[in-house]
Amino acid sequence: MSQLAKDNPEKLESLRQQWTEELISRSSSTETQRRLRGLDFKLNLERQRKNSNELGRCVRFSQMMHESFSELWSSMQQLLVNARELNALCRENSFKQEEATLGENVVLLKRKRDS
C-alpha cells in the first residue's frame, strides 16, 4: 500500500473509494449505511482541507474516533442507569422479570401473583 501511495496515489484513492462503498453496501441495515455514509462524508471533508497535512489529518481522525467512543461510552452508561432504575421500579411494584422467547433483546414484565 505504501508503495502504491508513492507510485500511484490516484489508484490508491480509487481503491479506497471502491472498498469504502463495498463495505457500506454490505451493511445489514439502512440505518447503519446512513451512518457510515455520514462518517465517510466527514472524513472526505477532512481530507479536502487545504491547510491539513497528512499528520494533521491523522490526528484529527484520531480525535473524531475518540469523540465517537466517548459518545458511545456515555450512551452505554445511560442505558445502565436506566436499567437499574427499571429494575428498582419493578421490585417496588412487585413485577417479576421473565425472559421472553421472542428474541434476545425482548424482556417481558409480569406481575407476581399474590399467594
Coordinates of N, CA and C in Angstrom, one line a residue:
M1 N 0.8 -1.2 0.0 CA 0.0 0.0 0.0 C 0.9 1.3 0.0
S2 N 1.9 1.2 0.8 CA 2.8 2.4 0.9 C 3.4 2.7 -0.5
Q3 N 3.8 1.6 -1.1 CA 4.4 1.7 -2.5 C 3.4 2.3 -3.5
L4 N 2.2 1.8 -3.4 CA 1.1 2.3 -4.3 C 0.9 3.8 -4.0
A5 N 0.9 4.2 -2.7 CA 0.7 5.6 -2.4 C 1.8 6.5 -3.0
K6 N 3.1 5.9 -3.0 CA 4.2 6.7 -3.6 C 4.1 6.7 -5.2
D7 N 3.8 5.5 -5.7 CA 3.9 5.4 -7.2 C 2.6 5.9 -7.9
N8 N 1.4 5.6 -7.3 CA 0.2 5.9 -8.0 C -0.9 6.3 -7.0
P9 N -0.8 7.5 -6.4 CA -1.8 7.9 -5.3 C -3.2 7.9 -5.8
E10 N -3.4 8.2 -7.1 CA -4.8 8.3 -7.7 C -5.4 6.9 -7.7
K11 N -4.6 5.9 -8.0 CA -5.1 4.5 -7.9 C -5.4 4.1 -6.5
L12 N -4.6 4.5 -5.6 CA -4.9 4.1 -4.2 C -6.2 4.8 -3.7
E13 N -6.4 6.1 -4.1 CA -7.6 6.8 -3.7 C -8.8 6.1 -4.4
S14 N -8.7 5.7 -5.6 CA -9.8 4.9 -6.3 C -10.1 3.7 -5.5
L15 N -9.1 2.9 -5.1 CA -9.3 1.7 -4.4 C -10.0 2.0 -3.0
R16 N -9.5 3.0 -2.4 CA -10.1 3.4 -1.1 C -11.6 3.7 -1.2
Q17 N -11.9 4.4 -2.3 CA -13.4 4.8 -2.5 C -14.2 3.5 -2.8
Q18 N -13.6 2.6 -3.7 CA -14.3 1.4 -4.0 C -14.5 0.5 -2.8
W19 N -13.5 0.3 -2.0 CA -13.6 -0.5 -0.8 C -14.5 0.1 0.2
T20 N -14.5 1.4 0.3 CA -15.4 2.0 1.3 C -16.9 1.8 0.8
E21 N -17.2 2.0 -0.5 CA -18.5 1.8 -1.0 C -18.9 0.3 -0.8
E22 N -18.0 -0.6 -1.1 CA -18.4 -2.0 -0.9 C -18.7 -2.3 0.6
L23 N -17.9 -1.8 1.5 CA -18.2 -2.0 2.9 C -19.5 -1.5 3.3
I24 N -19.8 -0.2 2.9 CA -21.1 0.4 3.2 C -22.3 -0.4 2.6
S25 N -22.1 -0.8 1.4 CA -23.2 -1.6 0.7 C -23.5 -2.9 1.4
R26 N -22.5 -3.5 2.0 CA -22.7 -4.8 2.7 C -23.3 -4.7 4.1
S27 N -23.4 -3.5 4.5 CA -24.0 -3.3 5.9 C -25.5 -3.8 5.9
S28 N -25.8 -4.4 7.0 CA -27.1 -5.1 7.0 C -28.3 -4.1 7.1
S29 N -28.2 -3.0 7.7 CA -29.4 -2.1 7.8 C -29.2 -0.8 7.1
T30 N -30.3 -0.2 6.7 CA -30.2 1.1 6.1 C -29.7 2.2 7.1
E31 N -30.0 2.0 8.3 CA -29.6 3.0 9.3 C -28.0 2.9 9.5
T32 N -27.5 1.7 9.5 CA -26.0 1.6 9.5 C -25.4 2.2 8.3
Q33 N -26.0 1.9 7.1 CA -25.5 2.5 5.9 C -25.5 4.0 5.9
R34 N -26.6 4.6 6.4 CA -26.7 6.0 6.5 C -25.6 6.6 7.4
R35 N -25.4 6.0 8.5 CA -24.4 6.5 9.5 C -23.0 6.3 8.9
L36 N -22.7 5.2 8.2 CA -21.4 5.0 7.5 C -21.2 6.1 6.4
R37 N -22.2 6.4 5.7 CA -22.1 7.4 4.6 C -21.8 8.8 5.2
G38 N -22.4 9.0 6.4 CA -22.2 10.3 7.1 C -20.7 10.4 7.5
L39 N -20.2 9.3 8.1 CA -18.9 9.2 8.5 C -17.9 9.4 7.4
D40 N -18.2 8.7 6.3 CA -17.3 8.8 5.1 C -17.3 10.3 4.6
F41 N -18.5 10.9 4.6 CA -18.6 12.3 4.2 C -17.7 13.2 5.1
K42 N -17.8 13.0 6.4 CA -16.9 13.8 7.3 C -15.4 13.6 7.1
L43 N -15.1 12.3 6.8 CA -13.7 12.0 6.6 C -13.2 12.6 5.3
N44 N -14.0 12.6 4.3 CA -13.7 13.2 3.0 C -13.5 14.7 3.1
L45 N -14.4 15.4 3.9 CA -14.2 16.8 4.1 C -12.9 17.1 4.8
E46 N -12.5 16.3 5.7 CA -11.3 16.5 6.4 C -10.1 16.3 5.5
R47 N -10.2 15.3 4.6 CA -9.1 15.1 3.6 C -9.0 16.3 2.7
Q48 N -10.1 17.0 2.4 CA -10.0 18.1 1.4 C -9.6 19.4 2.0
R49 N -9.4 19.5 3.3 CA -9.0 20.7 3.9 C -7.7 21.2 3.3
K50 N -7.6 22.4 3.0 CA -6.4 23.0 2.3 C -5.2 23.0 3.2
N51 N -5.4 23.4 4.4 CA -4.2 23.6 5.3 C -3.9 22.3 6.2
S52 N -4.4 21.2 5.7 CA -4.2 20.0 6.5 C -3.1 19.1 5.9
N53 N -2.1 18.7 6.6 CA -1.1 17.8 6.1 C -1.5 16.4 6.6
E54 N -0.8 15.4 6.2 CA -1.1 14.0 6.5 C -1.1 13.7 8.0
L55 N -0.1 14.2 8.7 CA -0.1 14.0 10.1 C -1.3 14.7 10.8
G56 N -1.6 16.0 10.4 CA -2.7 16.7 10.9 C -4.0 16.0 10.7
R57 N -4.2 15.4 9.5 CA -5.4 14.6 9.2 C -5.5 13.4 10.1
C58 N -4.3 12.7 10.3 CA -4.3 11.5 11.2 C -4.7 11.9 12.6
V59 N -4.2 13.0 13.1 CA -4.5 13.5 14.5 C -6.0 13.8 14.5
R60 N -6.6 14.5 13.5 CA -8.0 14.8 13.5 C -8.9 13.6 13.4
F61 N -8.5 12.6 12.6 CA -9.2 11.4 12.5 C -9.2 10.7 13.9
S62 N -8.1 10.7 14.6 CA -8.0 10.1 15.9 C -8.9 10.8 16.9
Q63 N -8.9 12.1 16.8 CA -9.8 12.9 17.7 C -11.3 12.5 17.4
M64 N -11.6 12.4 16.2 CA -13.0 12.1 15.8 C -13.4 10.7 16.4
M65 N -12.5 9.8 16.2 CA -12.7 8.4 16.7 C -12.9 8.4 18.3
H66 N -12.0 9.2 19.0 CA -12.2 9.2 20.4 C -13.5 9.9 20.8
E67 N -13.9 11.0 20.1 CA -15.1 11.6 20.4 C -16.3 10.6 20.2
S68 N -16.2 9.8 19.2 CA -17.3 8.9 18.9 C -17.3 7.8 20.0
F69 N -16.2 7.3 20.5 CA -16.1 6.3 21.6 C -16.6 7.0 22.9
S70 N -16.3 8.2 23.1 CA -16.8 8.9 24.3 C -18.3 9.0 24.3
E71 N -18.9 9.3 23.1 CA -20.4 9.4 23.0 C -21.0 8.0 23.2
L72 N -20.3 6.9 22.7 CA -20.8 5.6 22.9 C -20.7 5.2 24.3
W73 N -19.7 5.5 25.0 CA -19.5 5.2 26.4 C -20.6 5.9 27.2
S74 N -20.9 7.2 26.9 CA -21.9 7.9 27.6 C -23.3 7.3 27.4
S75 N -23.5 6.8 26.2 CA -24.8 6.2 25.9 C -24.9 4.9 26.7
M76 N -23.9 4.1 26.7 CA -23.9 2.9 27.5 C -24.1 3.1 29.0
Q77 N -23.5 4.1 29.5 CA -23.6 4.4 30.9 C -25.1 4.8 31.2
Q78 N -25.7 5.6 30.3 CA -27.1 6.0 30.5 C -28.0 4.8 30.4
L79 N -27.7 3.9 29.5 CA -28.5 2.6 29.4 C -28.4 1.8 30.7
L80 N -27.2 1.8 31.3 CA -27.0 1.1 32.6 C -27.9 1.7 33.7
V81 N -27.8 3.1 33.7 CA -28.6 3.8 34.8 C -30.1 3.5 34.6
N82 N -30.5 3.6 33.3 CA -32.0 3.3 33.0 C -32.3 1.9 33.4
A83 N -31.5 0.9 33.2 CA -31.8 -0.5 33.5 C -31.9 -0.7 35.0
R84 N -31.0 0.0 35.8 CA -31.0 -0.1 37.2 C -32.3 0.6 37.7
E85 N -32.7 1.7 37.2 CA -33.9 2.3 37.6 C -35.1 1.5 37.3
L86 N -35.1 0.8 36.1 CA -36.2 -0.1 35.8 C -36.3 -1.3 36.7
N87 N -35.2 -1.8 37.0 CA -35.2 -2.9 38.0 C -35.7 -2.5 39.3
A88 N -35.3 -1.4 39.8 CA -35.8 -0.9 41.1 C -37.3 -0.6 41.0
L89 N -37.8 -0.1 39.9 CA -39.2 0.2 39.8 C -40.0 -1.2 39.7
C90 N -39.4 -2.2 39.1 CA -40.1 -3.5 39.1 C -40.2 -4.1 40.4
R91 N -39.1 -4.0 41.2 CA -39.1 -4.5 42.6 C -40.2 -3.8 43.4
E92 N -40.2 -2.5 43.3 CA -41.2 -1.7 44.1 C -42.6 -2.0 43.7
N93 N -42.9 -2.4 42.5 CA -44.2 -2.6 42.1 C -44.6 -4.1 41.9
S94 N -43.7 -4.9 42.6 CA -44.0 -6.4 42.6 C -44.1 -7.0 41.2
F95 N -43.2 -6.6 40.3 CA -43.1 -7.2 39.0 C -42.1 -8.3 39.0
K96 N -42.3 -9.3 38.3 CA -41.3 -10.4 38.1 C -40.8 -10.3 36.7
Q97 N -39.5 -10.3 36.5 CA -38.9 -10.2 35.2 C -38.7 -11.6 34.7
E98 N -39.2 -11.9 33.5 CA -39.0 -13.2 32.8 C -38.5 -12.9 31.4
E99 N -37.6 -13.7 31.0 CA -37.1 -13.6 29.6 C -38.1 -14.2 28.7
A100 N -38.3 -13.5 27.6 CA -39.2 -13.9 26.6 C -38.5 -14.8 25.5
T101 N -39.2 -15.6 24.9 CA -38.6 -16.4 23.8 C -38.8 -15.7 22.5
L102 N -39.2 -14.4 22.5 CA -39.4 -13.6 21.3 C -38.2 -13.1 20.7
G103 N -37.1 -13.1 21.4 CA -35.8 -12.6 20.8 C -34.9 -12.2 22.0
E104 N -33.6 -12.0 21.6 CA -32.6 -11.8 22.6 C -32.8 -10.5 23.4
N105 N -33.3 -9.5 22.7 CA -33.5 -8.2 23.4 C -34.8 -7.9 23.9
V106 N -35.7 -8.9 24.0 CA -37.1 -8.7 24.5 C -37.2 -9.2 25.9
V107 N -37.7 -8.4 26.8 CA -37.9 -8.8 28.2 C -39.4 -8.6 28.5
L108 N -40.0 -9.5 29.0 CA -41.4 -9.4 29.4 C -41.5 -9.1 30.9
L109 N -42.3 -8.3 31.4 CA -42.5 -8.0 32.8 C -43.9 -8.5 33.1
K110 N -44.0 -9.4 34.1 CA -45.3 -9.9 34.5 C -45.5 -9.6 36.0
R111 N -46.7 -9.3 36.4 CA -47.0 -9.0 37.8 C -46.9 -10.3 38.5
K112 N -46.3 -10.3 39.7 CA -46.3 -11.5 40.5 C -47.7 -11.8 41.1
R113 N -48.0 -13.0 41.1 CA -49.3 -13.4 41.6 C -49.3 -13.4 43.2
D114 N -50.3 -12.8 43.7 CA -50.4 -12.8 45.2 C -50.7 -14.2 45.7
S115 N -49.9 -14.7 46.6 CA -50.1 -16.0 47.2 C -50.8 -16.0 48.5

